[in-house]
Short mmCIF file of C-alpha atoms in Angstrom, two decimals:
data_model
loop_
_atom_site.label_atom_id
_atom_site.label_comp_id
_atom_site.label_asym_id
_atom_site.label_seq_id
_atom_site.Cartn_x
_atom_site.Cartn_y
_atom_site.Cartn_z
CA THR A 29 0.01 0.01 0.03
CA THR A 30 1.38 3.45 -0.91
CA LEU A 31 -0.12 6.76 0.13
CA PHE A 32 0.70 10.03 -1.45
CA LEU A 33 0.96 13.21 0.58
CA ASN A 34 -0.32 16.68 -0.29
CA GLU A 35 2.10 18.37 -2.64
CA ARG A 36 3.25 20.62 0.26
CA PHE A 37 5.31 17.64 1.36
CA LEU A 38 8.40 16.11 -0.07
CA GLU A 39 7.73 12.48 -0.91
CA GLU A 40 10.14 9.55 -0.64
CA GLU A 41 9.27 5.91 -1.07
CA ILE A 42 11.33 3.43 0.81
CA THR A 43 10.95 -0.22 1.69
CA ALA A 44 11.10 -1.81 5.09
CA ASP A 45 10.57 -5.29 6.56
CA PHE A 46 7.72 -5.83 8.91
CA PRO A 47 7.25 -8.54 11.53
CA GLY A 48 4.74 -11.05 10.18
CA VAL A 49 4.83 -9.75 6.60
CA GLY A 50 6.31 -11.90 3.92
CA SER A 51 7.38 -9.18 1.50
CA PRO A 52 8.40 -5.56 2.10
CA ILE A 53 5.63 -2.96 2.16
CA VAL A 54 6.29 0.38 0.39
CA TYR A 55 5.62 3.31 2.65
CA LEU A 56 6.15 7.04 2.64
CA LYS A 57 8.79 8.50 4.87
CA LEU A 58 7.26 11.70 6.23
CA ILE A 59 10.05 14.25 6.16
CA ALA A 60 8.18 17.58 6.17
CA HIS A 61 8.20 19.73 9.33
CA SER A 62 5.74 18.28 11.78
CA GLU A 63 4.15 21.67 12.43
CA ASN A 64 3.06 21.72 8.80
CA ILE A 65 1.13 18.48 8.95
CA LYS A 66 -2.41 18.87 7.59
CA THR A 67 -5.33 16.51 7.62
CA SER A 68 -5.90 16.70 3.87
CA PHE A 69 -4.06 14.28 1.56
CA SER A 70 -4.23 13.79 -2.15
CA GLY A 71 -2.54 11.80 -4.84
CA ASN A 72 -2.94 9.42 -7.79
CA HIS A 73 -2.89 6.02 -5.97
CA PRO A 74 -6.13 4.08 -6.26
CA ASP A 75 -6.76 4.47 -2.50
CA SER A 76 -6.83 8.23 -3.00
CA LEU A 77 -9.40 7.97 -5.83
CA HIS A 78 -12.00 6.35 -3.71
CA MET A 79 -12.89 6.04 -0.04
CA LEU A 80 -12.03 3.00 1.96
CA GLN A 81 -15.36 1.34 2.86
CA LEU A 82 -15.50 0.46 6.59
CA ASP A 83 -18.33 -0.92 8.73
CA ASP A 84 -18.93 -2.39 12.24
CA THR A 85 -17.95 -5.94 11.20
CA GLN A 86 -14.34 -4.71 10.72
CA ILE A 87 -13.98 -3.17 14.22
CA VAL A 88 -10.93 -4.62 15.95
CA GLY A 89 -10.63 -2.19 18.87
CA ARG A 90 -12.46 0.62 20.67
CA GLY A 91 -11.10 3.46 22.79
CA VAL A 92 -12.49 6.53 24.50
CA ASP A 93 -11.48 8.76 21.56
CA ARG A 94 -11.06 6.44 18.56
CA ILE A 95 -12.32 3.27 16.93
CA VAL A 96 -9.92 0.91 15.13
CA TYR A 97 -10.97 -0.88 11.96
CA ALA A 98 -9.23 -3.69 10.01
CA HIS A 99 -8.25 -2.54 6.55
CA PRO A 100 -10.86 -3.98 4.10
CA SER A 101 -8.31 -5.66 1.84
CA ASP A 102 -4.92 -5.79 3.66
CA PRO A 103 -4.68 -7.91 6.87
CA HIS A 104 -1.47 -6.14 7.80
CA LEU A 105 -3.04 -2.71 8.09
CA CYS A 106 -5.71 -1.04 10.20
CA VAL A 107 -7.44 2.39 10.27
CA LYS A 108 -8.07 4.56 13.32
CA ILE A 109 -11.13 6.86 13.12
CA ALA A 110 -11.72 9.66 15.68
CA ARG A 111 -15.09 9.59 17.39
CA CYS A 112 -15.65 13.35 16.64
CA ASN A 113 -14.51 16.02 14.18
CA PHE A 114 -12.25 18.05 16.40
CA SER A 115 -11.90 20.93 13.93
CA THR A 116 -15.65 21.63 13.91
CA ASP A 117 -17.31 19.84 16.81
CA TYR A 118 -14.95 19.89 19.80
CA VAL A 119 -15.69 22.36 22.57
CA VAL A 120 -12.78 23.55 24.64
CA LYS A 121 -13.59 23.20 28.35
CA GLY A 122 -11.71 24.12 31.50
CA ALA A 123 -8.65 26.29 32.22
CA ARG A 124 -6.10 23.54 31.41
CA ASP A 125 -7.61 22.79 27.98
CA TYR A 126 -7.95 26.47 27.15
CA LEU A 127 -4.27 27.13 28.04
CA TYR A 128 -3.22 24.08 25.92
CA TYR A 129 -5.38 25.44 23.11
CA ALA A 130 -3.98 28.99 23.35
CA LEU A 131 -0.38 27.82 23.35
CA ARG A 132 -1.02 25.99 20.03
CA SER A 133 -2.31 29.05 18.17
CA PHE A 134 -5.98 28.10 18.90
CA ASN A 135 -5.71 25.04 16.67
CA LYS A 136 -8.25 22.41 17.73
CA GLU A 137 -6.47 19.73 15.76
CA TYR A 138 -4.10 19.37 18.75
CA PHE A 139 -6.97 17.79 20.72
CA ASP A 140 -7.18 15.13 18.02
CA PHE A 141 -4.99 12.14 18.92
CA ASN A 142 -4.82 11.16 15.28
CA PHE A 143 -3.24 14.47 14.42
CA ILE A 144 -0.78 14.24 17.36
CA ASP A 145 0.11 10.65 16.41
CA VAL A 146 0.84 11.51 12.76
CA ARG A 147 2.74 14.65 13.80
CA TYR A 148 4.96 12.59 16.10
CA ALA A 149 5.44 9.80 13.55
CA CYS A 150 6.66 12.43 11.13
CA ARG A 151 9.15 13.66 13.71
CA LEU A 152 10.49 10.10 14.23
CA ALA A 153 10.81 9.61 10.48
CA GLN A 154 12.82 12.86 10.24
CA ARG A 155 15.28 11.54 12.78
CA GLY A 156 16.11 8.52 10.51
CA GLU A 157 16.83 4.93 11.49
CA GLU A 158 13.18 3.87 11.21
CA LYS A 159 13.96 0.30 12.22
CA ILE A 160 15.16 1.58 15.53
CA PHE A 161 12.49 4.21 16.24
CA PHE A 162 9.66 1.94 15.24
CA HIS A 163 11.10 -1.16 16.91
CA HIS A 164 8.25 -1.11 19.47
CA LEU A 165 5.72 0.95 17.53
CA PRO A 166 3.53 0.18 14.53
CA ARG A 167 4.37 2.17 11.48
CA CYS A 168 2.14 5.09 10.56
CA TYR A 169 1.16 5.73 6.88
CA GLY A 170 -0.67 9.01 7.33
CA PHE A 171 -4.24 10.05 6.74
CA VAL A 172 -6.69 8.26 4.45
CA GLU A 173 -10.29 8.99 3.42
CA THR A 174 -13.04 6.56 4.46
CA ASN A 175 -16.83 6.48 4.33
CA LEU A 176 -16.75 7.20 8.08
CA GLY A 177 -14.49 10.27 7.80
CA LYS A 178 -10.78 10.87 7.72
CA GLY A 179 -8.72 8.21 9.42
CA VAL A 180 -5.10 7.23 9.96
CA LEU A 181 -3.56 4.16 8.35
CA TRP A 182 -1.37 2.00 10.61
CA GLN A 183 0.56 -1.21 10.48
CA ARG A 184 -1.41 -3.94 12.20
CA ILE A 185 0.94 -5.84 14.55
CA ARG A 186 0.68 -9.63 14.07
CA ASN A 187 2.50 -12.63 15.46
CA PHE A 188 5.23 -14.34 13.40
CA ASP A 189 2.60 -16.93 12.24
CA GLY A 190 0.13 -14.21 11.18
CA SER A 191 -2.21 -14.71 14.18
CA ASP A 192 -3.54 -11.83 16.29
CA CYS A 193 -1.45 -10.60 19.20
CA PHE A 194 -2.92 -10.25 22.65
CA SER A 195 -2.40 -7.34 25.06
CA LEU A 196 -0.81 -7.21 28.50
CA ARG A 197 -4.42 -6.88 29.78
CA ASP A 198 -5.19 -10.30 28.22
CA CYS A 199 -2.17 -11.73 30.01
CA TYR A 200 -3.33 -10.12 33.27
CA LEU A 201 -6.91 -11.44 32.95
CA THR A 202 -5.89 -14.90 31.76
CA PRO A 203 -2.71 -16.03 33.53
CA GLY A 204 -0.53 -18.52 31.61
CA LEU A 205 -1.21 -17.27 28.10
CA LEU A 206 2.56 -17.17 27.55
CA GLY A 207 3.27 -20.52 29.13
CA GLU A 208 5.12 -21.60 32.26
CA ASN A 209 7.88 -18.94 32.03
CA GLU A 210 5.36 -16.10 31.50
CA LYS A 211 6.81 -13.79 34.13
CA GLU A 212 10.34 -14.11 32.84
CA LEU A 213 9.28 -13.43 29.23
CA ILE A 214 7.26 -10.35 30.25
CA TRP A 215 10.04 -8.88 32.42
CA ALA A 216 12.66 -9.46 29.66
CA ALA A 217 10.39 -7.81 27.08
CA LEU A 218 9.59 -4.90 29.45
CA ASP A 219 13.27 -4.33 30.09
CA GLN A 220 13.88 -4.04 26.32
CA PHE A 221 10.79 -1.80 25.91
CA PHE A 222 11.83 0.59 28.65
CA ALA A 223 15.47 0.71 27.51
CA TRP A 224 14.39 1.53 23.97
CA GLN A 225 12.29 4.44 25.16
CA MET A 226 15.06 5.93 27.28
CA LYS A 227 17.89 5.43 24.74
CA ASN A 228 15.89 6.95 21.89
CA ALA A 229 13.84 9.49 23.84
CA ILE A 230 10.55 8.08 22.56
CA MET A 231 7.53 9.88 24.06
CA LEU A 232 4.45 7.71 24.67
CA ARG A 233 1.49 9.66 26.02
CA GLU A 234 0.12 6.81 28.11
CA MET A 235 1.42 3.32 28.86
CA ALA A 236 -1.27 0.91 29.88
CA PHE A 237 -2.09 -2.79 29.86
CA THR A 238 -4.71 -2.23 27.16
CA ASN A 239 -2.44 -0.44 24.64
CA THR A 240 0.64 -2.68 24.99
CA LEU A 241 0.61 -5.67 22.63
CA VAL A 242 2.60 -8.87 23.19
CA CYS A 243 3.96 -9.92 19.79
CA ARG A 244 5.57 -13.32 19.27
CA ILE A 245 8.64 -12.71 17.08
CA ASP A 246 9.19 -16.51 17.13
CA PRO A 247 7.85 -19.31 19.35
CA GLN A 248 10.35 -18.42 22.14
CA ILE A 249 10.68 -14.61 21.92
CA ILE A 250 8.18 -11.85 22.53
CA ARG A 251 8.37 -8.14 21.84
CA LEU A 252 6.13 -5.45 23.23
CA TYR A 253 4.43 -2.89 20.95
CA HIS A 254 2.81 0.31 22.09
CA ILE A 255 -0.21 0.73 19.80
CA ASP A 256 -1.91 3.95 20.99
CA ALA A 257 -1.15 7.52 21.91
CA ILE A 258 2.37 8.56 20.90
CA GLY A 259 4.04 11.95 21.16
CA CYS A 260 3.89 14.80 23.68
CA ALA A 261 0.60 16.35 24.80
CA ASP A 262 1.93 18.31 27.74
CA ILE A 263 0.54 21.89 28.15
CA ILE A 264 4.06 23.23 27.55
CA PRO A 265 5.72 20.71 25.24
CA LEU A 266 9.31 21.03 26.43
CA ALA A 267 9.86 17.34 25.69
CA ASP A 268 9.50 18.06 21.98
CA HIS A 269 12.53 20.34 22.05
CA ALA A 270 14.86 19.08 24.81
CA GLY A 271 16.06 15.50 24.90
CA TRP A 272 17.08 15.63 28.52
CA PHE A 273 13.58 16.81 29.57
CA ALA A 274 11.95 14.20 27.32
CA ARG A 275 13.99 11.51 29.20
CA MET A 276 12.83 12.89 32.57
CA ARG A 277 9.22 12.62 31.50
CA ILE A 278 9.80 9.14 30.00
CA TRP A 279 11.46 7.87 33.17
CA SER A 280 8.53 9.19 35.23
CA LYS A 281 6.07 7.26 33.03
CA ILE A 282 8.22 4.13 33.10
CA ARG A 283 8.45 4.19 36.86
CA SER A 284 4.69 4.44 37.28
CA PHE A 285 4.00 1.66 34.77
CA ARG A 286 6.70 -0.61 36.31
CA LYS A 287 4.92 -0.29 39.68
CA GLN A 288 1.66 -1.54 38.17
CA ILE A 289 3.46 -4.43 36.44
CA THR A 290 5.26 -5.38 39.66
CA LYS A 291 1.97 -5.44 41.61
CA TRP A 292 0.41 -7.60 38.85
CA LEU A 293 3.17 -10.13 38.63
CA ASP A 294 3.42 -10.29 42.41
CA GLY A 295 -0.35 -10.93 42.68
CA ARG A 296 -1.08 -7.68 44.45
CA LEU A 297 -3.09 -5.90 41.73
CA GLU A 298 -6.85 -6.47 42.12
CA LYS A 299 -8.80 -7.38 38.98
#
């Protein structure tokens, strides 16, 4: 699948290998300034000439702000659709939201997690070394038109054998999904996940059991993927501009998440 950006953007097609995908998928490396990201895309690929048709039978996930649909023709892709049109329908409420809004030139798109995700994916692509930066993240392919409104096209993380991954929440609710050495596998995968965030200063807005997938790279090895809410949504986004501050924020989030994991694996977290 190839998407073409608005002509304001410089386009570059590159190939990359994906876990669970037999052949490389061509994708666009977003290398324009992230502040210039817009929600309108155009091009001459067949996907841009007609809308993707989605319906409730294709829903693979639901969140507070977005619904996730399987791509109608590619099992290795999914589409995230916002529950509301933030540009026209969102009402700014409360002092915190208004300050956040004012500091972003009164642009309501910054309340749209799809917009923030694409913006941050663009920043990661600009930094190069995609295989490193997306080692624990699905790849983002930008905006696409659907019959349900504008959505964002993402890689759909699958196990090495093509089966669906389960989340840390699934492991929590159903002990033993990973076998007898489940705790050891999870801790090893978490250590890699946390080290990757710190080393590369990767901002994840929220780490939770529900948005962390457990992907089997092979029968004996798992890798964790964060599948929702990337980038910085702080009122004053210092983490976007100072690596040392980003790592402080990341360490704070890691420490909080590690406490939850420790309680779970020690049997002290109530279901």
